[in-house]
Amino acid sequence: MKRTTGQNRDITREWRPATRAVRGGTWRSDWGETSEAIYVTSGYSYDDAETPAARFAGEQVGMTYSRTQNPSVQMLEERIALLEGAEACRVQASGMAAMTAAMLCQLSAGDHLVVARAAFGPTRWVTDNLLPRFGIEATAVDGRENEAWAAAIRPNTKVFFFETPANPTLDIIDIRGVCAIAKAHSITTVCDNAFATSALQRPLDLGADVVAYAATKLMEGQGRVLAGAVCGSADFINTKLLPFQRNTGPTLAPFNAWVVLKGLETMELRALKQAENALEVARFIEKRVPRTLFPGLPSHPQHNLAMSQMKMAGSIFSFEIAGGRKAAHALLNALELIDISNNVGDTKSLMTHPASTTHSSITPEVRAGMGVSEDMLRISVGLEDPADLIDDLDRALKTVGL
Ligand SMILES: *Cc1c(COP(=O)(O)O)cnc(C)c1O
């Protein structure tokens, strides 16, 4: 295996982002393949007994077992780290495996975590149900209020966890402000950057310590496989995350790693174009419904903050209609082009009713506290012609009297 370029030094860190996206982490076998190879193997063989001994002792770099490392997976980790501007990255089998690992790898019984209340449903299940079972307390705050983060700090607070923009309410967290509060108290910040990706928002540059991803979404980009990623300092990844991951096994399969690796090559193009399409669709929807939650629109209360930390506001947004679950389902059922799907970040536009799908595993009270109402619909805008999406929405809105 060898890198495609840079015989005498690692030149990948000198490359600009677009170059990193298509060439970062490419290691070629002796066959000289242009597309990265998929190494479907669980184990590795050695020329002599001393080699595995040296590798297990950490004295020699090399593969030992695919729960710990695999060449296709390593290529993906290198590429993501390069795109994120992180010292290191490890990938996991899903976004939730990444979120769970990012929390559990650094928390112990007696510790306390603060989480922004608006978050992906399963993330709140982990903070509200799983962590307390192991003696880790979690406090959910209105993440939009910097003072709420500061007020929630206790002597045993170890982690701040937030998602921005948040799913599905599109709350924006002031990354610079919240990370500065954390830093002053030696608290580690973890930012779930799935909705924006490194193409639109760079949390590490804004002060975050750890960036976690559902790579399933825009990174993979075409709705094929699940994957997760955690990026941070080499120290955090190697001393905290890696021992947890190696021994608990949320490993990403080589084929899935390869799919995401190829997705990253077009991520920036897709993220920018889908964000542009989303803005066009949101401008149309805003005129027709009582409430539109899209940080890219000046009507969003945190529009200025969003634009100060994001290149564009992303491709996913929510809106509220009147008439609750019945009307929301009727609108979805009237769609002819946009798919009814609870996934996001696909090239195909997808729509869902969060209260009855992605956020159904949390209690109605927690849901209400987050701002996820029965009137809410979420759309993930893809790469179709936005005029066709608008035609489809126009028709569907009329069926519910809007
Ligand atoms: C989808 C998603 C996750 C979970 O990712 P999976 O790959 O489905 O496990 C976590 N956070 C956010 C913001 C997401 O959108």
Coordinates of C-alpha atoms and ligand atoms in Angstrom, one line a residue:
M1 CA 0.0 0.0 0.0
K2 CA 1.3 3.5 -0.8
R3 CA 0.0 7.0 -0.9
T4 CA -0.7 8.3 -4.4
T5 CA 1.6 11.3 -4.0
G6 CA 4.1 12.8 -1.6
Q7 CA 7.0 10.4 -1.6
N8 CA 9.0 12.1 1.1
R9 CA 6.4 13.9 3.2
D10 CA 2.7 14.0 3.9
I11 CA 1.5 16.6 1.4
T12 CA -2.1 15.9 2.1
R13 CA -2.3 18.5 4.8
E14 CA -1.0 21.1 2.3
W15 CA -3.9 20.5 -0.1
R16 CA -7.0 22.7 -0.2
P17 CA -10.4 21.2 0.7
A18 CA -11.5 20.2 -2.8
T19 CA -8.3 18.3 -3.4
R20 CA -8.6 16.6 0.0
A21 CA -12.1 15.5 -0.8
V22 CA -11.1 13.5 -3.8
R23 CA -7.6 12.4 -3.0
G24 CA -7.2 12.5 0.8
G25 CA -6.5 9.2 2.4
T26 CA -6.1 7.4 -0.9
W27 CA -3.7 4.4 -0.5
R28 CA -3.1 2.3 -3.6
S29 CA -2.2 -1.3 -3.7
D30 CA 0.5 -2.7 -6.0
W31 CA -2.2 -2.9 -8.7
G32 CA -2.4 0.9 -9.0
E33 CA -6.2 1.1 -8.9
T34 CA -7.5 4.7 -9.3
S35 CA -10.6 4.0 -7.3
E36 CA -9.9 3.0 -3.7
A37 CA -10.1 -0.7 -3.1
I38 CA -12.6 -2.5 -0.8
Y39 CA -10.7 -4.8 1.5
V40 CA -13.3 -7.4 2.5
T41 CA -11.4 -9.3 5.2
S42 CA -11.9 -9.8 8.9
G43 CA -8.3 -10.9 9.6
Y44 CA -4.7 -10.5 8.4
S45 CA -1.8 -12.9 8.0
Y46 CA 1.8 -12.3 8.8
D47 CA 5.1 -13.4 7.4
D48 CA 6.4 -14.3 10.8
A49 CA 5.3 -14.5 14.5
E50 CA 7.3 -11.4 15.5
T51 CA 5.2 -9.1 13.2
P52 CA 1.8 -9.5 15.0
A53 CA 3.7 -9.4 18.3
A54 CA 5.1 -6.0 17.3
R55 CA 1.8 -4.8 16.1
F56 CA -0.1 -5.8 19.2
A57 CA 2.6 -4.1 21.3
G58 CA 2.0 -0.9 19.3
E59 CA 5.6 -1.0 18.1
Q60 CA 4.8 -1.5 14.4
V61 CA 2.1 0.1 12.3
G62 CA -0.1 -2.4 10.5
M63 CA -3.4 -4.3 10.4
T64 CA -4.3 -6.9 13.0
Y65 CA -8.0 -7.5 12.9
S66 CA -10.9 -5.6 11.2
R67 CA -12.6 -4.6 14.5
T68 CA -9.5 -2.5 15.1
Q69 CA -8.5 -1.5 11.6
N70 CA -9.1 -2.2 8.0
P71 CA -7.5 -0.5 5.0
S72 CA -10.8 0.7 3.4
V73 CA -12.0 2.0 6.7
Q74 CA -8.6 3.8 7.4
M75 CA -8.8 5.5 4.0
L76 CA -12.2 6.9 5.0
E77 CA -10.9 8.0 8.4
E78 CA -8.0 9.9 6.8
R79 CA -10.2 11.6 4.3
I80 CA -12.7 12.7 6.9
A81 CA -10.0 14.0 9.2
L82 CA -8.5 16.0 6.3
L83 CA -11.8 17.5 5.4
E84 CA -12.6 18.4 9.0
G85 CA -9.2 19.8 9.7
A86 CA -9.0 17.4 12.6
E87 CA -5.9 15.6 13.8
A88 CA -7.7 12.3 13.9
C89 CA -11.0 10.5 13.1
R90 CA -12.5 7.2 13.8
V91 CA -15.6 5.9 12.0
Q92 CA -18.5 3.8 13.4
A93 CA -21.3 1.6 12.0
S94 CA -23.9 4.4 12.2
G95 CA -24.4 7.9 13.4
M96 CA -25.9 6.7 16.7
A97 CA -22.9 4.5 17.2
A98 CA -20.8 7.6 16.8
M99 CA -22.9 9.7 19.2
T100 CA -23.0 7.0 21.8
A101 CA -19.2 6.3 21.6
A102 CA -18.4 10.1 21.7
M103 CA -20.3 10.3 25.0
L104 CA -19.6 7.0 26.7
C105 CA -15.9 7.0 25.9
Q106 CA -15.3 10.0 28.1
L107 CA -17.9 9.7 30.8
S108 CA -18.0 7.7 34.0
A109 CA -20.4 7.2 36.9
G110 CA -20.7 10.4 38.8
D111 CA -20.1 12.6 35.8
H112 CA -22.6 15.1 34.4
L113 CA -23.4 16.1 30.8
V114 CA -25.4 19.0 29.4
V115 CA -27.3 18.5 26.2
A116 CA -29.1 20.9 24.0
R117 CA -32.8 19.8 24.3
A118 CA -33.4 20.0 20.6
A119 CA -31.6 17.0 19.2
F120 CA -32.0 13.8 17.2
G121 CA -34.5 11.6 19.1
P122 CA -32.2 8.7 19.8
T123 CA -29.5 11.1 21.0
R124 CA -32.0 12.3 23.6
W125 CA -32.9 8.7 24.5
V126 CA -29.2 8.0 25.2
T127 CA -28.8 11.1 27.4
D128 CA -32.2 10.8 29.1
N129 CA -32.5 7.0 29.5
L130 CA -29.1 5.2 28.9
L131 CA -26.6 7.5 30.7
P132 CA -28.6 7.7 34.0
R133 CA -28.6 3.8 34.2
F134 CA -24.8 4.0 34.5
G135 CA -24.8 6.9 37.0
I136 CA -24.2 9.7 34.5
E137 CA -26.5 12.6 35.0
A138 CA -27.8 14.7 32.0
T139 CA -29.4 18.1 32.0
A140 CA -31.2 19.3 28.9
V141 CA -31.1 23.0 28.2
D142 CA -32.5 25.4 25.6
G143 CA -29.3 25.3 23.6
R144 CA -30.1 28.7 22.0
E145 CA -29.5 30.5 25.3
N146 CA -25.8 30.7 26.2
E147 CA -26.7 31.6 29.8
A148 CA -28.6 28.3 30.0
W149 CA -25.4 26.3 29.3
A150 CA -23.5 28.3 31.9
A151 CA -26.2 27.9 34.5
A152 CA -26.3 24.1 34.1
I153 CA -22.6 23.6 34.9
R154 CA -21.9 21.6 38.0
P155 CA -18.5 20.7 39.6
N156 CA -18.8 17.3 37.9
T157 CA -19.9 18.5 34.4
K158 CA -17.6 16.9 31.8
V159 CA -19.3 17.2 28.5
F160 CA -21.5 19.7 26.5
F161 CA -23.3 18.0 23.6
F162 CA -25.2 19.8 20.9
E163 CA -26.4 19.6 17.4
T164 CA -26.5 22.7 15.1
P165 CA -28.7 23.2 13.2
A166 CA -30.7 20.8 15.3
N167 CA -33.0 18.1 14.1
P168 CA -35.9 18.9 13.4
T169 CA -36.4 22.4 15.0
L170 CA -33.5 24.0 13.3
D171 CA -32.3 25.6 16.5
I172 CA -28.9 27.2 16.1
I173 CA -26.3 26.9 18.8
D174 CA -23.8 29.7 19.1
I175 CA -20.7 27.4 18.6
R176 CA -18.1 30.1 19.5
G177 CA -20.0 31.3 22.6
V178 CA -21.0 27.9 24.0
C179 CA -17.5 26.4 23.4
A180 CA -15.9 29.4 25.1
I181 CA -18.1 28.8 28.2
A182 CA -17.1 25.1 28.2
K183 CA -13.4 25.9 27.8
A184 CA -13.4 28.1 30.8
H185 CA -14.6 25.1 32.9
S186 CA -12.5 22.4 31.2
I187 CA -15.6 20.9 29.7
T188 CA -15.3 18.9 26.4
T189 CA -17.7 20.1 23.7
V190 CA -19.1 17.6 21.2
C191 CA -20.9 18.9 18.1
D192 CA -23.1 16.8 15.9
N193 CA -22.5 18.4 12.6
A194 CA -24.6 16.1 10.4
F195 CA -27.0 18.7 9.0
A196 CA -24.2 21.1 7.9
T197 CA -21.1 18.9 7.2
S198 CA -17.6 20.4 7.0
A199 CA -18.6 21.9 3.6
L200 CA -20.9 24.4 5.3
Q201 CA -19.7 24.6 8.9
R202 CA -16.4 23.9 10.6
P203 CA -17.0 23.5 14.4
L204 CA -13.3 22.8 15.3
D205 CA -12.4 26.2 13.9
L206 CA -15.1 27.8 16.0
G207 CA -13.8 26.2 19.2
A208 CA -15.4 22.7 19.4
D209 CA -13.3 19.9 20.8
V210 CA -15.0 16.9 19.1
V211 CA -17.2 16.7 16.0
A212 CA -19.5 13.7 15.6
Y213 CA -21.3 12.7 12.4
A214 CA -24.1 10.7 11.1
A215 CA -22.1 10.1 7.9
T216 CA -25.3 8.3 6.7
K217 CA -26.7 11.7 5.7
L218 CA -24.9 14.3 3.5
M219 CA -21.5 12.7 3.7
E220 CA -22.7 9.5 2.1
G221 CA -25.2 11.6 0.3
Q222 CA -27.2 9.1 -1.8
G223 CA -29.2 7.1 0.8
R224 CA -27.2 3.8 0.5
V225 CA -25.5 3.0 3.8
L226 CA -25.3 3.9 7.4
A227 CA -22.1 5.3 8.9
G228 CA -20.8 7.5 11.7
A229 CA -17.6 9.4 12.5
V230 CA -16.0 11.1 15.4
C231 CA -13.2 13.7 14.9
G232 CA -11.0 15.4 17.4
S233 CA -7.4 15.8 18.6
A234 CA -5.1 12.8 18.2
D235 CA -5.0 12.6 22.0
F236 CA -8.8 12.4 22.4
I237 CA -9.2 9.9 19.5
N238 CA -6.4 7.6 20.5
T239 CA -6.6 7.7 24.3
K240 CA -10.4 8.0 24.9
L241 CA -12.4 7.0 21.8
L242 CA -10.1 4.2 20.4
P243 CA -9.9 2.0 23.5
F244 CA -13.8 2.2 23.8
Q245 CA -14.4 1.5 20.2
R246 CA -11.9 -1.4 19.9
N247 CA -13.3 -3.2 22.8
T248 CA -17.0 -2.6 22.3
G249 CA -17.0 -3.1 18.5
P250 CA -19.3 -0.5 16.7
T251 CA -17.1 -1.2 13.6
L252 CA -18.0 0.1 10.2
A253 CA -18.0 -2.5 7.4
P254 CA -15.3 -2.0 4.6
F255 CA -18.0 -1.8 1.9
N256 CA -19.9 0.9 3.8
A257 CA -16.7 2.8 4.4
W258 CA -16.0 2.7 0.6
V259 CA -19.4 4.0 -0.2
V260 CA -19.0 7.0 2.1
L261 CA -15.4 7.5 0.8
K262 CA -16.8 8.0 -2.7
G263 CA -19.7 10.1 -1.4
L264 CA -17.2 12.6 0.1
E265 CA -15.7 13.3 -3.4
T266 CA -18.9 15.1 -4.3
M267 CA -20.0 16.2 -0.9
E268 CA -19.3 19.9 -1.2
L269 CA -21.0 20.2 -4.6
R270 CA -24.1 18.4 -3.3
A271 CA -24.2 20.3 0.0
L272 CA -23.9 23.7 -1.8
K273 CA -26.4 22.9 -4.5
Q274 CA -28.9 21.3 -2.1
A275 CA -28.7 24.3 0.2
E276 CA -29.4 26.6 -2.8
N277 CA -32.4 24.4 -3.7
A278 CA -33.6 24.4 -0.1
L279 CA -33.5 28.2 0.0
E280 CA -35.7 28.4 -3.1
V281 CA -38.2 25.9 -1.7
A282 CA -38.3 27.6 1.7
R283 CA -39.0 30.9 0.1
F284 CA -42.0 29.4 -1.5
I285 CA -43.2 27.5 1.5
E286 CA -42.8 30.5 3.8
K287 CA -45.6 32.4 1.9
R288 CA -48.0 29.5 2.3
V289 CA -47.8 28.2 5.9
P290 CA -48.1 29.7 9.3
R291 CA -44.5 29.0 10.4
T292 CA -41.3 28.1 8.6
L293 CA -38.2 27.1 10.5
F294 CA -35.2 27.6 8.2
P295 CA -32.1 29.5 9.4
G296 CA -31.4 30.6 5.8
L297 CA -34.4 32.8 5.9
P298 CA -34.3 36.3 7.5
S299 CA -37.5 35.3 9.4
H300 CA -35.6 32.7 11.4
P301 CA -34.9 34.3 14.8
Q302 CA -31.3 33.1 14.7
H303 CA -30.6 33.9 11.0
N304 CA -27.7 36.2 11.7
L305 CA -26.0 33.8 14.1
A306 CA -26.5 31.0 11.6
M307 CA -24.9 33.0 8.8
S308 CA -22.0 34.0 11.0
Q309 CA -21.0 30.4 11.5
M310 CA -22.3 28.6 8.3
K311 CA -21.4 29.1 4.7
M312 CA -25.1 28.3 3.8
A313 CA -28.0 27.2 6.0
G314 CA -28.1 23.6 4.7
S315 CA -30.7 21.6 2.8
I316 CA -33.0 20.5 5.7
F317 CA -35.8 22.5 7.2
S318 CA -39.1 22.3 9.0
F319 CA -42.4 24.0 8.8
E320 CA -45.7 24.0 10.5
I321 CA -49.1 23.7 9.0
A322 CA -52.5 23.8 10.9
G323 CA -54.5 20.7 11.7
G324 CA -52.1 18.5 13.6
R325 CA -51.1 15.0 12.7
K326 CA -54.1 14.3 10.5
A327 CA -53.4 17.3 8.2
A328 CA -49.7 16.6 8.3
H329 CA -50.2 13.0 7.2
A330 CA -52.7 14.1 4.5
L331 CA -50.2 16.5 3.1
L332 CA -47.5 13.8 2.9
N333 CA -50.0 11.4 1.3
A334 CA -50.7 14.0 -1.4
L335 CA -47.1 14.2 -2.5
E336 CA -46.3 12.8 -6.0
L337 CA -42.6 13.5 -6.3
I338 CA -41.1 14.1 -2.9
D339 CA -40.8 10.8 -1.0
I340 CA -42.4 10.1 2.4
S341 CA -39.2 9.2 4.2
N342 CA -37.6 9.9 7.6
N343 CA -34.1 9.9 6.1
V344 CA -32.3 13.2 5.3
G345 CA -29.3 14.3 3.2
D346 CA -30.2 12.2 0.1
T347 CA -30.0 13.5 -3.5
K348 CA -33.8 12.7 -3.5
S349 CA -36.1 15.1 -1.7
L350 CA -37.7 13.5 1.4
M351 CA -40.3 14.6 3.8
T352 CA -41.5 13.3 7.2
H353 CA -43.7 14.0 10.2
P354 CA -41.1 14.0 13.0
A355 CA -43.6 13.6 15.9
S356 CA -44.8 10.2 14.5
T357 CA -41.4 9.0 13.2
T358 CA -37.9 10.2 14.2
H359 CA -39.1 11.7 17.5
S360 CA -41.7 9.1 18.4
S361 CA -39.3 7.3 20.8
I362 CA -39.3 10.2 23.2
T363 CA -42.1 11.3 25.5
P364 CA -44.7 13.8 24.3
E365 CA -43.6 16.1 27.1
V366 CA -39.9 16.0 26.0
R367 CA -41.1 16.4 22.4
A368 CA -43.1 19.5 23.3
G369 CA -40.2 20.9 25.3
M370 CA -38.0 20.6 22.2
G371 CA -40.6 22.4 20.0
V372 CA -41.5 19.3 18.0
S373 CA -45.3 19.8 17.4
E374 CA -47.9 17.7 15.8
D375 CA -48.2 20.4 13.1
M376 CA -44.5 20.0 12.1
L377 CA -43.2 18.6 8.9
R378 CA -39.5 18.3 7.9
I379 CA -38.1 18.3 4.4
S380 CA -34.7 17.3 3.2
V381 CA -34.2 19.0 -0.2
G382 CA -32.3 17.0 -2.8
L383 CA -30.9 17.7 -6.3
E384 CA -34.1 17.7 -8.3
D385 CA -35.2 20.8 -10.1
P386 CA -36.6 23.0 -7.3
A387 CA -39.4 24.1 -9.7
D388 CA -40.7 20.5 -9.7
L389 CA -40.4 20.3 -5.9
I390 CA -42.4 23.5 -5.6
D391 CA -45.1 22.2 -8.0
D392 CA -45.4 19.1 -5.9
L393 CA -45.6 21.0 -2.6
D394 CA -48.1 23.5 -4.1
R395 CA -50.4 20.6 -5.0
A396 CA -50.0 19.0 -1.6
L397 CA -50.5 22.2 0.4
K398 CA -53.7 22.9 -1.5
T399 CA -55.1 19.5 -0.5
V400 CA -54.9 20.6 3.2
G401 CA -56.3 24.0 2.4
L402 CA -53.1 26.0 2.4
Ligands
LIG1 C1 -29.5 10.7 11.4 C2 -28.9 11.4 12.5 C3 -28.2 10.8 13.5 C4 -28.1 9.2 13.6 O1 -27.5 8.7 12.5 P1 -27.8 7.1 12.1 O2 -26.7 6.9 11.0 O3 -29.2 7.1 11.6 O4 -27.6 6.3 13.3 C5 -27.6 11.5 14.5 N1 -27.7 12.9 14.5 C6 -28.4 13.5 13.5 C7 -28.4 15.0 13.5 C8 -29.0 12.8 12.5 O5 -29.6 13.5 11.5

